[in-house]
Coordinates of N, CA and C and ligand atoms in Angstrom, one line a residue:
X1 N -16.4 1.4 -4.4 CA -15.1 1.4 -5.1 C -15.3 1.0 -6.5
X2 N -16.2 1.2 -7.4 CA -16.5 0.6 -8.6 C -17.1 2.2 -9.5
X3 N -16.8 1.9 -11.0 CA -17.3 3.1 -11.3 C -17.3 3.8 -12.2
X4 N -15.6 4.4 -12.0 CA -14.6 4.9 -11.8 C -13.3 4.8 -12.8
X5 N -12.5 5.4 -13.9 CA -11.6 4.7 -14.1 C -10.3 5.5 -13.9
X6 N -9.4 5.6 -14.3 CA -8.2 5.8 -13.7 C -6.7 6.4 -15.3
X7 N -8.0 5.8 -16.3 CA -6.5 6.1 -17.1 C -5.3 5.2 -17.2
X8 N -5.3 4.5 -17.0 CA -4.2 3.3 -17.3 C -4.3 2.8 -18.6
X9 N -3.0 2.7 -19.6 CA -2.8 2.1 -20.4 C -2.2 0.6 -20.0
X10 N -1.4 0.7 -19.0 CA -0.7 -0.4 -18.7 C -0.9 -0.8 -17.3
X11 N -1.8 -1.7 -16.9 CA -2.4 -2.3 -15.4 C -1.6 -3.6 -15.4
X12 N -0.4 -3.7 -14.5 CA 0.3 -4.6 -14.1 C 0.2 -5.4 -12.8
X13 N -1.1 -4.9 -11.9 CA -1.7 -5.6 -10.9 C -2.1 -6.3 -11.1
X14 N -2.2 -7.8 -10.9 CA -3.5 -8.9 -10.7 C -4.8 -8.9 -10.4
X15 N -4.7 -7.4 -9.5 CA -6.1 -7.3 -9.0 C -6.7 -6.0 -9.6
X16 N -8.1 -6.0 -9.5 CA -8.9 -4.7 -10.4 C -8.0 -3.4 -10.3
X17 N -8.3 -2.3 -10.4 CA -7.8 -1.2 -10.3 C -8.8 -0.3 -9.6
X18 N -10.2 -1.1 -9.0 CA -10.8 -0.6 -8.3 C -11.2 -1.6 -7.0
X19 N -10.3 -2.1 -7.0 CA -10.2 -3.0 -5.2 C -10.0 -2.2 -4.5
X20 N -10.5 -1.9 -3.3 CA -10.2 -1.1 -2.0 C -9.2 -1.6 -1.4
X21 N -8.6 -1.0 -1.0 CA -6.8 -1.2 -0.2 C -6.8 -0.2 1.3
X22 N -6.2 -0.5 1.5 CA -6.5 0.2 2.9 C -5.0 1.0 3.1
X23 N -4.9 2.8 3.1 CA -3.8 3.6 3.6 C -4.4 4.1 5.0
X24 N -3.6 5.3 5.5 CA -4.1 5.8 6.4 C -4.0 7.4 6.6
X25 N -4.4 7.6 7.5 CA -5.0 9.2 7.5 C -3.5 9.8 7.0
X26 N -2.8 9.5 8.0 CA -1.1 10.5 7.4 C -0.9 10.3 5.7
X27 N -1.2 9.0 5.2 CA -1.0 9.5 3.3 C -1.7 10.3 3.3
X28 N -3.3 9.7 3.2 CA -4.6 10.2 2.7 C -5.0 12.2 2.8
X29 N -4.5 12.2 3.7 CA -4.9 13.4 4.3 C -3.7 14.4 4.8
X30 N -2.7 14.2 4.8 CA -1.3 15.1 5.7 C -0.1 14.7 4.3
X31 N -0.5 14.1 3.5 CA 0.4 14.1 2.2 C 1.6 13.4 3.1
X32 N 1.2 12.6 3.3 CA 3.0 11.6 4.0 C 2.8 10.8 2.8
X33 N 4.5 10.9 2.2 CA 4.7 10.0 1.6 C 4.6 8.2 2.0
X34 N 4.6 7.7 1.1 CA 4.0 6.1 1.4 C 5.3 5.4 1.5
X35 N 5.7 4.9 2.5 CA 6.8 4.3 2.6 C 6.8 2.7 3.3
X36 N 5.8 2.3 3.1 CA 5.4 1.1 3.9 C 4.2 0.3 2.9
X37 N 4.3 -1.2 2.3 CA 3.5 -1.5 1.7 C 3.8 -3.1 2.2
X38 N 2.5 -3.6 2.4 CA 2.1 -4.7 2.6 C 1.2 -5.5 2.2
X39 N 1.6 -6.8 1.6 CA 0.4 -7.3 0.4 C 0.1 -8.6 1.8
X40 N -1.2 -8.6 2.2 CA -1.6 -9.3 3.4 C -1.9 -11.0 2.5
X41 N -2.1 -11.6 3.4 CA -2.2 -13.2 2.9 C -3.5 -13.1 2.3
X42 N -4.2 -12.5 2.7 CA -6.1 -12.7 2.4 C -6.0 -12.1 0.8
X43 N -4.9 -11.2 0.7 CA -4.9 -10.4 -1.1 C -5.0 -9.1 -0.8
X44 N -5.5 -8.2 0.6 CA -5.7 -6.9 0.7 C -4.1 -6.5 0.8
X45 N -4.0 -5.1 0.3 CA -2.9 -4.3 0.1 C -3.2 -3.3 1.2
X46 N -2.1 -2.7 1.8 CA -1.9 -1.9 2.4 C -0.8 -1.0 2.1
X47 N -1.1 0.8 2.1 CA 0.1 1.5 1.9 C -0.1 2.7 3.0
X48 N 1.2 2.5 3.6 CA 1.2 2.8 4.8 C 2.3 3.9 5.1
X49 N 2.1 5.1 5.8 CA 3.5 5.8 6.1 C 4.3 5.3 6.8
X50 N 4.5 4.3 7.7 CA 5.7 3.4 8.7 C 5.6 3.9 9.7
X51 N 4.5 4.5 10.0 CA 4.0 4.4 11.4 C 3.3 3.9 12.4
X52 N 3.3 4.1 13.6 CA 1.9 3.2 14.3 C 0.9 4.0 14.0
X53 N -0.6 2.8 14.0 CA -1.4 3.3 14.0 C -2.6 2.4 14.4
X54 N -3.3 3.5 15.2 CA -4.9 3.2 15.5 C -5.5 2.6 14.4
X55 N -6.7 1.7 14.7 CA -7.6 1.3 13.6 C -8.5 3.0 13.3
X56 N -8.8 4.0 14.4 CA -8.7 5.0 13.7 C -8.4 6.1 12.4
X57 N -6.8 5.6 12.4 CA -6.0 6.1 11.0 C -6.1 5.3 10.5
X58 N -7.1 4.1 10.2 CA -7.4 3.8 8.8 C -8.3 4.3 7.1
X59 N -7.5 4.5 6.3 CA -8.8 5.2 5.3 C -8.7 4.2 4.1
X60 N -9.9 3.7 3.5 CA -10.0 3.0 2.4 C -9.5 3.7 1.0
X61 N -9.4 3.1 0.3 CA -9.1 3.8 -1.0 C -9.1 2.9 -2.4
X62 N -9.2 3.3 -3.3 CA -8.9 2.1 -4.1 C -7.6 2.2 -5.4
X63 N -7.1 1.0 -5.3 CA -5.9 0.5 -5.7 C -5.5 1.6 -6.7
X64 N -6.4 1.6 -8.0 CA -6.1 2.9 -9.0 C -5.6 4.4 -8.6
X65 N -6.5 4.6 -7.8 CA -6.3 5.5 -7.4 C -5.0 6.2 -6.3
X66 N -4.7 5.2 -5.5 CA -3.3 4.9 -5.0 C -2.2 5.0 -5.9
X67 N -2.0 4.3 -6.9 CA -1.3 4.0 -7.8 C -1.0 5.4 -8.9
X68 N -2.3 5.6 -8.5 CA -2.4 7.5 -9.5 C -1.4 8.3 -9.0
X69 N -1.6 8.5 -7.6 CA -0.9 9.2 -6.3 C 0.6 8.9 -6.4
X70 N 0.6 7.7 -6.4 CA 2.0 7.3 -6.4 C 2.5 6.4 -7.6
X71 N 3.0 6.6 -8.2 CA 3.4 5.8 -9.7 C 4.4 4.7 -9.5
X72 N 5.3 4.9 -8.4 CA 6.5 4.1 -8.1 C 5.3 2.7 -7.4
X73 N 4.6 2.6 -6.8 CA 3.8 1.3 -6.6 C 3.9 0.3 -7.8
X74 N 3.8 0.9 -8.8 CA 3.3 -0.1 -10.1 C 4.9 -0.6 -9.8
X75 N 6.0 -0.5 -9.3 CA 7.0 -1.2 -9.4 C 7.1 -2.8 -8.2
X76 N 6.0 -2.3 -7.5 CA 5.1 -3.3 -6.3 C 4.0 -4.3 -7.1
X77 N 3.8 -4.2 -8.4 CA 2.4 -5.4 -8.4 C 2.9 -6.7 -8.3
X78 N 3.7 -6.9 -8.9 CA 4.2 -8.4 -8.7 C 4.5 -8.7 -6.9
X79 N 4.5 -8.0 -6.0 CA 4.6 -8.4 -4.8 C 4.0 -9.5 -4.3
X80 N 4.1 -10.3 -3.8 CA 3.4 -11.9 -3.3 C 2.4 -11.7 -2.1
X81 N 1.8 -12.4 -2.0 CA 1.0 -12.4 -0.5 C 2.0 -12.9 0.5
X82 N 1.4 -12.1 1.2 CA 2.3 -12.1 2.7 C 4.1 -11.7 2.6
X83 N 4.1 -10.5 1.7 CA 5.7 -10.0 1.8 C 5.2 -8.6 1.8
X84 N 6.1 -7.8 2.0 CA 5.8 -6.2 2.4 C 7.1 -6.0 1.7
X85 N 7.2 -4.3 1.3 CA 8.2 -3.5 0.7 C 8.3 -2.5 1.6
X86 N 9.4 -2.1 2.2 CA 9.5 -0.8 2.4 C 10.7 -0.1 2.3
X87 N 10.7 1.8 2.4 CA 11.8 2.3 2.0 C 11.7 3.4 2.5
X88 N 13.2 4.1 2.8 CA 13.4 4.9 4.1 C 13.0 6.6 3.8
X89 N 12.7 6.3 2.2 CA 11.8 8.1 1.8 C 12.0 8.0 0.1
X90 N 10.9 8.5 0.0 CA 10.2 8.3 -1.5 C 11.4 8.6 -2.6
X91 N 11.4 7.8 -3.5 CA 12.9 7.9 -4.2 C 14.0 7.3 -4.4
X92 N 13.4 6.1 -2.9 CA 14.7 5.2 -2.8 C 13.9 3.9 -3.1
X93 N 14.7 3.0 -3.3 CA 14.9 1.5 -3.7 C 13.7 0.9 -2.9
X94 N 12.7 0.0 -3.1 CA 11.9 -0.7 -2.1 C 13.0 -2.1 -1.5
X95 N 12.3 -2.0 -0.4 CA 13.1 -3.3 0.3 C 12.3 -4.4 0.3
X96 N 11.9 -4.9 0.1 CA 11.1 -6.3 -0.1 C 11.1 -7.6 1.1
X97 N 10.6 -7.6 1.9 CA 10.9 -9.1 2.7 C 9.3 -9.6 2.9
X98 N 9.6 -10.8 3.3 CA 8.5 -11.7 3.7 C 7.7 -11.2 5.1
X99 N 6.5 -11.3 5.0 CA 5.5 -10.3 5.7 C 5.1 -11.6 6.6
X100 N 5.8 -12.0 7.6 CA 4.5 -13.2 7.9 C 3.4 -12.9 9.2
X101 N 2.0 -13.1 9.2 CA 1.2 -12.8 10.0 C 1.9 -12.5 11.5
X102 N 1.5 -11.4 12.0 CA 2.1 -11.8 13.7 C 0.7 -10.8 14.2
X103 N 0.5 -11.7 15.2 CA -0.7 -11.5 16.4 C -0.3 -10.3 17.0
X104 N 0.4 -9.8 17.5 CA 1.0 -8.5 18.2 C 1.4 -7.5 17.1
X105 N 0.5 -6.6 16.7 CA 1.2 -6.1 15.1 C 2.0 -4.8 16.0
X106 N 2.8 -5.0 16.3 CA 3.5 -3.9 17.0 C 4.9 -3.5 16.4
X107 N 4.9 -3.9 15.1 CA 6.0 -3.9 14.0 C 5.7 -1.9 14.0
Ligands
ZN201 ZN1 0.0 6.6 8.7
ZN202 ZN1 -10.0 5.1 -8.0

């Protein structure tokens, strides 16, 4: 995930623009919009369509490049660890709440 750059004039993430983040196959691959983000306690990002998923539909990716894809993110850098955004289809408002770990991720 190094390399690479992205074209940013203005990087308002904390973290590189080439950190790996983890989406899953329905963005990556099936063009679902991203309607699910979660900034985990450890510092990894996740953007997610709001579905269940197998550790199968997971695909790496890096942050820049995410952010390329979707521009409305960059309204997410300031997000905290352990709070998640989400919103009911691309266009609308993020909802922001507190992410706290849970052992049964069956959210
Ligand atoms: Zn998905
Ligand atoms: Zn990239």
């Amino acid at each position: 995930m190094s390399g690479h750059s992205h074209g940013f004039t203005n990087w308002p993430f904390a973290d590189p623009e080439n950190l790996a983040t983890f989406s899953c196959v329905h963005v990556m691959e099936r063009s679902h919009p991203i309607l699910r983000v979660a900034h985990d306690d450890d510092g990894a990002w996740q953007f997610l369509c709001g579905q269940l998923h197998d550790m199968e539909d997971a695909r790496l990716v890096c942050l820049g490049c995410m952010v390329k894809r979707e521009p409305e993110l960059l309204t997410l850098a300031d997000l905290p660890r352990e709070w998640c955004a989400e919103r009911d289809s691309p266009g609308e408002s993020w909802i922001r709440e507190p992410n706290p770990a849970d052992p049964d991720e069956d959210e």
